[in-house]
Coordinates of C-alpha atoms in Angstrom, one line a residue:
M1 CA 0.0 0.0 0.0
L2 CA 1.5 3.3 -1.1
R3 CA 1.7 6.3 1.2
T4 CA -0.4 9.4 0.8
N5 CA 0.5 11.3 4.0
N6 CA 3.1 14.1 4.0
L7 CA 6.1 13.9 6.2
T8 CA 7.1 16.9 8.3
S9 CA 10.2 17.3 10.4
K10 CA 11.0 19.6 13.3
L11 CA 14.3 20.4 11.5
D12 CA 12.5 21.8 8.5
N13 CA 12.4 25.2 10.2
D14 CA 15.9 25.1 11.6
K15 CA 17.6 27.7 9.5
T16 CA 21.1 26.5 10.4
K17 CA 20.4 22.9 9.3
S18 CA 23.9 22.2 10.7
I19 CA 22.8 18.6 11.7
P20 CA 21.6 16.9 8.5
F21 CA 20.0 13.8 10.1
V22 CA 17.9 13.2 13.2
S23 CA 17.1 10.1 15.2
L24 CA 14.7 8.1 13.1
Q25 CA 13.7 5.6 15.7
V26 CA 10.2 7.1 16.2
L27 CA 9.5 7.1 12.4
D28 CA 8.2 4.1 10.4
K29 CA 10.4 2.7 7.7
M30 CA 9.0 4.8 4.8
E31 CA 9.2 8.0 6.9
Q32 CA 12.8 7.1 7.6
F33 CA 13.5 6.9 3.9
L34 CA 11.8 10.2 3.2
E35 CA 13.6 11.8 6.0
F36 CA 16.9 10.5 4.6
I37 CA 16.2 12.0 1.2
K38 CA 15.2 15.4 2.7
K39 CA 18.2 15.7 5.0
A40 CA 20.6 14.8 2.2
K41 CA 19.2 17.8 0.2
Q42 CA 19.3 20.1 3.3
A43 CA 22.9 19.2 3.9
L44 CA 23.9 21.1 0.8
N45 CA 23.3 24.3 2.7
N46 CA 26.3 23.5 4.9
I47 CA 28.2 21.0 2.8
E48 CA 31.6 22.3 4.0
I49 CA 31.1 21.0 7.6
F50 CA 31.1 17.3 6.4
K51 CA 34.4 15.5 6.4
N52 CA 33.1 12.2 4.8
I53 CA 30.7 12.3 1.9
H54 CA 29.5 9.3 -0.1
L55 CA 27.9 10.1 -3.5
V56 CA 25.7 7.7 -5.3
L57 CA 25.5 8.7 -8.9
G58 CA 23.3 7.4 -11.7
N59 CA 23.9 8.0 -15.4
E60 CA 23.2 11.1 -17.4
S61 CA 19.9 9.9 -18.8
C62 CA 18.6 10.0 -15.3
D63 CA 15.8 7.6 -16.4
L64 CA 13.6 5.5 -14.0
D65 CA 16.2 2.8 -13.5
S66 CA 19.0 5.2 -12.8
T67 CA 16.9 7.3 -10.4
I68 CA 15.5 4.4 -8.3
S69 CA 18.9 2.6 -8.3
A70 CA 20.6 5.7 -7.0
L71 CA 18.0 6.3 -4.3
S72 CA 17.9 2.7 -3.2
L73 CA 21.6 2.1 -3.0
A74 CA 22.2 5.4 -1.2
Y75 CA 19.6 4.4 1.4
L76 CA 21.3 1.0 1.8
I77 CA 24.7 2.6 2.4
H78 CA 23.2 5.0 4.9
S79 CA 21.4 2.2 6.7
R80 CA 24.8 0.4 7.3
N81 CA 25.3 2.8 10.2
T82 CA 27.9 4.8 8.1
N83 CA 29.2 8.1 9.5
D84 CA 29.3 9.4 6.0
L85 CA 26.9 12.0 4.6
V86 CA 25.3 9.9 1.8
I87 CA 23.9 11.8 -1.1
P88 CA 22.0 10.2 -4.0
V89 CA 22.6 12.5 -7.0
M90 CA 20.2 12.7 -10.0
N91 CA 22.7 13.1 -12.8
V92 CA 20.7 15.7 -14.7
E93 CA 20.0 19.4 -14.4
A94 CA 16.9 20.0 -12.2
K95 CA 15.0 21.7 -15.0
Y96 CA 15.0 18.5 -17.1
F97 CA 13.8 16.1 -14.4
P98 CA 10.1 16.9 -14.8
L99 CA 10.4 15.5 -18.4
R100 CA 10.8 12.0 -17.0
T101 CA 7.1 11.4 -16.6
E102 CA 7.0 7.8 -15.5
T103 CA 9.7 8.5 -12.9
N104 CA 7.8 11.5 -11.5
Y105 CA 4.7 9.4 -11.4
L106 CA 6.2 6.6 -9.3
L107 CA 8.0 9.0 -7.0
K108 CA 4.8 10.9 -6.2
K109 CA 2.9 7.7 -5.7
C110 CA 5.3 7.1 -2.8
D111 CA 5.1 10.7 -1.6
I112 CA 8.7 11.5 -2.7
D113 CA 8.8 15.1 -3.7
P114 CA 11.2 15.7 -6.6
K115 CA 12.1 19.0 -5.1
N116 CA 13.8 17.1 -2.3
L117 CA 16.2 15.4 -4.6
V118 CA 19.7 16.5 -5.3
Y119 CA 20.5 17.3 -9.0
K120 CA 23.9 17.6 -10.6
D121 CA 23.6 21.4 -11.1
Q122 CA 23.0 21.8 -7.3
I123 CA 26.2 20.2 -6.1
N124 CA 29.8 21.3 -6.9
Y125 CA 32.1 18.3 -7.0
S126 CA 35.3 20.3 -7.1
N127 CA 34.4 22.2 -4.0
I128 CA 33.5 19.2 -1.9
L129 CA 36.7 17.4 -3.0
K130 CA 38.6 20.3 -1.4
T131 CA 37.0 20.0 2.0
A132 CA 35.9 16.4 2.4
K133 CA 36.9 12.8 1.9
V134 CA 34.6 11.7 -0.9
K135 CA 33.6 8.2 -2.0
T136 CA 31.4 7.5 -5.0
S137 CA 29.2 4.6 -6.0
L138 CA 28.2 4.4 -9.7
V139 CA 24.9 2.9 -10.7
D140 CA 23.6 2.2 -14.2
H141 CA 26.9 3.2 -15.8
H142 CA 30.6 2.5 -15.5
V143 CA 32.1 5.2 -17.6
L144 CA 32.2 8.7 -16.2
S145 CA 31.1 11.7 -18.4
N146 CA 33.4 14.7 -18.9
H147 CA 31.3 16.5 -16.2
D148 CA 31.9 13.7 -13.7
K149 CA 35.5 12.9 -14.5
V150 CA 36.6 14.9 -11.5
L151 CA 35.2 12.1 -9.3
E152 CA 37.2 9.3 -11.0
E153 CA 39.6 8.7 -8.1
T154 CA 36.8 8.6 -5.6
V155 CA 34.9 5.7 -7.2
L156 CA 34.5 3.0 -4.7
E157 CA 32.0 0.6 -6.3
I158 CA 30.1 0.1 -9.6
F159 CA 26.8 -1.5 -10.3
D160 CA 25.8 -1.7 -14.0
H161 CA 24.0 -4.0 -16.4
R162 CA 25.5 -3.2 -19.8
T163 CA 28.4 -4.5 -21.8
I164 CA 31.7 -3.5 -20.3
N165 CA 33.7 -0.7 -22.0
K166 CA 37.1 -2.1 -21.0
E167 CA 39.0 1.0 -22.3
E168 CA 37.0 3.6 -20.3
I169 CA 35.6 1.7 -17.3
C170 CA 36.6 3.3 -13.9
H171 CA 39.3 1.1 -12.4
G172 CA 42.2 1.2 -10.0
D173 CA 42.9 0.2 -6.4
H174 CA 40.3 2.6 -5.2
V175 CA 37.5 0.6 -6.8
E176 CA 36.7 -2.1 -4.2
K177 CA 33.6 -3.6 -5.8
T178 CA 32.4 -4.0 -9.4
V179 CA 29.1 -5.7 -10.2
I180 CA 28.5 -5.6 -13.9
K181 CA 26.1 -8.2 -15.2
I182 CA 23.9 -8.3 -18.3
V183 CA 20.4 -8.1 -16.8
G184 CA 17.3 -6.2 -17.8
S185 CA 17.4 -3.6 -15.0
C186 CA 20.1 -2.2 -12.8
C187 CA 17.4 -2.3 -10.0
T188 CA 17.8 -6.1 -10.2
L189 CA 21.4 -5.7 -9.1
I190 CA 20.5 -3.2 -6.4
T191 CA 17.7 -5.5 -5.1
N192 CA 20.1 -8.4 -4.8
E193 CA 22.6 -6.1 -3.0
I194 CA 19.9 -5.2 -0.5
I195 CA 18.9 -8.8 0.0
E196 CA 22.5 -9.9 0.6
S197 CA 23.0 -7.1 3.1
K198 CA 20.4 -8.8 5.4
L199 CA 19.1 -5.3 6.4
S200 CA 15.4 -5.0 6.7
I201 CA 14.9 -2.0 4.4
L202 CA 12.7 -3.6 1.7
F203 CA 9.6 -2.1 3.1
N204 CA 6.5 -1.8 0.9
D205 CA 7.2 1.4 -0.8
L206 CA 10.9 0.9 -1.6
S207 CA 10.0 -2.7 -2.8
H208 CA 7.4 -1.2 -5.1
L209 CA 9.8 1.3 -6.6
L210 CA 12.3 -1.4 -7.3
Y211 CA 9.7 -3.9 -8.6
A212 CA 7.9 -1.4 -10.8
T213 CA 11.3 -0.4 -12.3
I214 CA 12.2 -4.0 -13.1
I215 CA 8.8 -4.5 -14.6
Y216 CA 9.2 -1.4 -16.7
D217 CA 12.7 -2.1 -17.9
T218 CA 11.9 -5.7 -18.9
I219 CA 8.6 -5.0 -20.6
G220 CA 6.6 -6.9 -18.0
L221 CA 9.2 -9.6 -17.6
D222 CA 8.2 -10.9 -21.1
K223 CA 11.2 -12.9 -22.4
E224 CA 9.9 -12.5 -25.9
Y225 CA 11.5 -9.0 -26.1
G226 CA 15.0 -10.1 -25.0
K227 CA 15.2 -7.8 -22.0
T228 CA 14.5 -10.4 -19.2
F229 CA 17.1 -12.5 -17.6
E230 CA 16.9 -15.1 -14.8
D231 CA 18.2 -12.6 -12.2
D232 CA 15.4 -10.2 -13.1
L233 CA 12.8 -12.9 -12.6
K234 CA 14.3 -14.0 -9.2
A235 CA 14.5 -10.4 -8.0
A236 CA 11.0 -9.6 -9.1
Q237 CA 9.6 -12.8 -7.5
Y238 CA 11.4 -11.9 -4.2
L239 CA 9.7 -8.5 -4.3
E240 CA 6.4 -10.0 -5.2
N241 CA 6.6 -12.1 -2.0
I242 CA 6.8 -8.8 -0.1
L243 CA 4.2 -6.8 -2.1
K244 CA 1.6 -9.5 -2.9
P245 CA 0.6 -7.6 -6.0
T246 CA -2.9 -7.8 -7.3
Q247 CA -1.9 -6.2 -10.6
A248 CA -0.5 -8.4 -13.4
R249 CA 3.0 -7.7 -14.5
K250 CA 2.1 -6.6 -18.0
E251 CA -0.7 -4.5 -16.6
L252 CA 1.7 -2.5 -14.4
F253 CA 4.1 -2.1 -17.4
N254 CA 1.2 -0.8 -19.6
V255 CA 0.3 1.8 -16.9
L256 CA 3.9 3.0 -16.8
W257 CA 4.4 2.8 -20.6
K258 CA 1.2 4.9 -21.1
I259 CA 2.5 7.6 -18.8
H260 CA 5.9 7.5 -20.5
N261 CA 4.2 8.0 -23.8
D262 CA 2.0 10.8 -22.6
T263 CA 3.8 13.6 -24.4
S264 CA 0.9 16.0 -24.3
T265 CA 2.8 18.5 -22.0
L266 CA 6.1 18.1 -23.8
S267 CA 7.4 20.0 -26.8
T268 CA 9.2 18.5 -29.7
Q269 CA 12.4 19.9 -28.2
D270 CA 11.6 18.4 -24.7
L271 CA 11.4 14.9 -26.2
L272 CA 15.1 15.1 -27.1
Y273 CA 16.1 15.8 -23.5
R274 CA 13.8 13.5 -21.5
D275 CA 15.7 10.2 -22.0
L276 CA 19.2 11.2 -23.1
K277 CA 22.6 9.4 -23.2
V278 CA 25.8 10.9 -24.5
V279 CA 28.7 9.0 -26.0
K280 CA 31.9 10.8 -27.0
G281 CA 30.1 14.0 -27.0
I282 CA 27.4 12.6 -29.3
P283 CA 23.8 12.9 -27.8
I284 CA 21.6 9.8 -28.2
P285 CA 18.0 10.6 -27.2
G286 CA 15.6 7.7 -26.7
L287 CA 12.2 8.7 -28.0
P288 CA 8.8 7.2 -26.8
I289 CA 7.7 7.1 -30.4
L290 CA 9.3 6.0 -33.6
V291 CA 11.8 8.4 -35.0
E292 CA 10.0 8.2 -38.3
E293 CA 6.9 9.6 -36.6
Y294 CA 8.9 12.2 -34.7
L295 CA 10.5 13.5 -38.0
N296 CA 7.0 14.1 -39.4
R297 CA 6.5 16.9 -36.9
G298 CA 6.7 20.3 -38.5
D299 CA 9.2 21.6 -36.0
A300 CA 11.3 18.4 -35.7
D301 CA 14.2 19.6 -38.1
G302 CA 14.6 22.8 -36.2
A303 CA 14.5 21.1 -32.8
I304 CA 17.2 18.6 -33.8
A305 CA 19.4 21.3 -35.2
A306 CA 19.1 23.4 -32.1
F307 CA 19.7 20.3 -29.9
A308 CA 22.9 19.6 -31.8
S309 CA 24.0 23.2 -31.4
D310 CA 23.4 23.0 -27.6
F311 CA 25.8 20.1 -27.5
K312 CA 28.2 21.8 -29.9
T313 CA 28.2 18.7 -32.1
S314 CA 27.5 17.9 -35.8
N315 CA 26.0 14.5 -34.9
V316 CA 22.9 13.2 -33.1
V317 CA 21.7 9.6 -33.1
L318 CA 18.0 9.2 -32.4
I319 CA 16.5 5.9 -31.2
G320 CA 12.7 5.3 -31.3
I321 CA 10.4 2.7 -29.9
D322 CA 6.7 2.0 -30.2
A323 CA 5.5 -0.6 -27.7
S324 CA 1.8 0.2 -27.9
E325 CA 1.1 -3.2 -29.4
D326 CA 3.9 -5.2 -31.1
V327 CA 7.2 -3.6 -30.3
K328 CA 8.8 -1.6 -33.1
R329 CA 12.1 0.1 -33.2
D330 CA 14.0 2.5 -35.5
I331 CA 17.3 4.5 -35.6
A332 CA 18.1 7.8 -37.3
I333 CA 21.4 9.6 -37.7
F334 CA 21.4 13.4 -37.9
S335 CA 24.8 14.6 -39.1
T336 CA 26.4 17.4 -41.1
D337 CA 29.6 15.4 -40.9
S338 CA 29.6 13.0 -43.9
I339 CA 32.5 11.0 -42.6
F340 CA 30.9 10.2 -39.2
K341 CA 27.6 9.4 -40.9
K342 CA 29.1 7.0 -43.4
T343 CA 31.2 5.3 -40.7
L344 CA 28.3 4.8 -38.4
I345 CA 26.0 3.5 -41.1
I346 CA 28.7 0.9 -42.1
I347 CA 29.0 -0.3 -38.5
L348 CA 25.3 -0.4 -37.9
S349 CA 24.7 -2.2 -41.1
D350 CA 27.3 -4.9 -40.5
S351 CA 25.4 -8.2 -40.5
K352 CA 27.3 -9.5 -37.5
H353 CA 25.4 -7.0 -35.3
E354 CA 22.1 -8.4 -36.5
L355 CA 20.2 -5.1 -36.3
Q356 CA 18.4 -6.0 -39.6
L357 CA 18.1 -2.4 -40.8
T358 CA 15.9 -1.2 -43.6
E359 CA 16.3 2.4 -44.7
I360 CA 13.2 4.6 -44.5
P361 CA 13.0 7.7 -46.8
V362 CA 12.9 11.0 -44.9
K363 CA 12.8 14.6 -46.1
N364 CA 15.7 16.1 -44.1
K365 CA 18.8 15.8 -46.2
N366 CA 21.0 15.6 -43.0
V367 CA 19.1 12.6 -41.6
V368 CA 19.1 9.0 -42.6
C369 CA 16.6 6.7 -40.9
F370 CA 16.4 2.9 -40.5
R371 CA 13.7 0.6 -39.4
Q372 CA 15.2 -2.0 -37.0
G373 CA 14.1 -5.6 -37.8
N374 CA 15.7 -7.1 -34.6
I375 CA 13.6 -5.6 -31.9
K376 CA 15.5 -7.4 -29.1
L377 CA 18.5 -5.0 -29.5
T378 CA 17.9 -1.9 -27.4
R379 CA 19.8 1.4 -27.2
K380 CA 22.2 -0.3 -24.7
F381 CA 23.4 -2.5 -27.6
I382 CA 23.7 0.5 -30.0
L383 CA 25.7 2.8 -27.7
P384 CA 29.0 0.9 -28.1
L385 CA 28.6 1.0 -31.9
V386 CA 28.3 4.8 -31.8
N387 CA 31.3 4.9 -29.6
D388 CA 33.2 2.7 -32.1
A389 CA 32.3 5.1 -35.0
A390 CA 33.4 8.2 -33.0
V391 CA 36.7 6.6 -32.1
Q392 CA 37.3 5.6 -35.7
C393 CA 36.6 9.2 -36.9
Q394 CA 39.0 10.6 -34.3
K395 CA 42.0 8.6 -35.6

């Protein structure tokens, strides 16, 4: 049962906020979780007083999986009786977080106010490195962006569910734990970490956040789509034993997918920012509709050109999906750099990758678009191929 009451704290009116956490013994488990989130945010007002800070950082798409993984692992670390100030960081600017519709929906169902979260433009890593001993846990990625490179020597542990980039993965003696395994959702790995900890923090709401994310990432744990693995099933079943859900898995997925696809309040430009990954400076937005459909919008060409300009790049790779009935996928390359465009097309079209691409005619001369025959290969599979093309063009 999800909470509907609002949590208040006697420290909310404490202007000094010099003590970030209070005794939580009188609060129930969800209230403790909410209090933890609020106090992590409040601590930013006096960040210089902390000598030990542990950051939990998701990837730059800041999608549902990244958000819930960061919050859950941060709370686990905090619950281990650590003396560190533990801060889950949403790795996106605060102004873009409202674009993540399914994430905001789930958080609000559990009475988590997005205003209480910490976003990357609200915390200065260089400053805290000067005054505190910093440790960092990475979730849902293992290669730091240029913005986050300053944290490289502080990385303590990594949890990720994608193919390892051996050349750029954070490594060194400071990395004590690396859990990288091909599963459908990073929340599967975090759920397993919590189970192994033996700490009783899988209360109803946190279990629901983890479970709903696993269901969403695996398309309802339907093996047909190639995103469900044995670990996902085991983690989901463990959480189901806690939650006793009355809603079918696919029904829950459909609810979240419908919310994800509700773009009624989003502009054509907004859609490019709502689910974004960046590889070698190349932005790769994931769209909740097929790229072919997106390109038919009257302002799409201008939005893509402005988006590329924002990133100071000549290249954008767009990946679309339509899961309203049968899953459909497509890929488009916007580029004014003919060498990169040609290189990436050759790599994507290589039969060994089994994308099964068929070109779709489009009006924009700077865009080439392909329907993807193999629907089991997601953006996670395509990211390394974009990386390979970028590396080849840099030589």
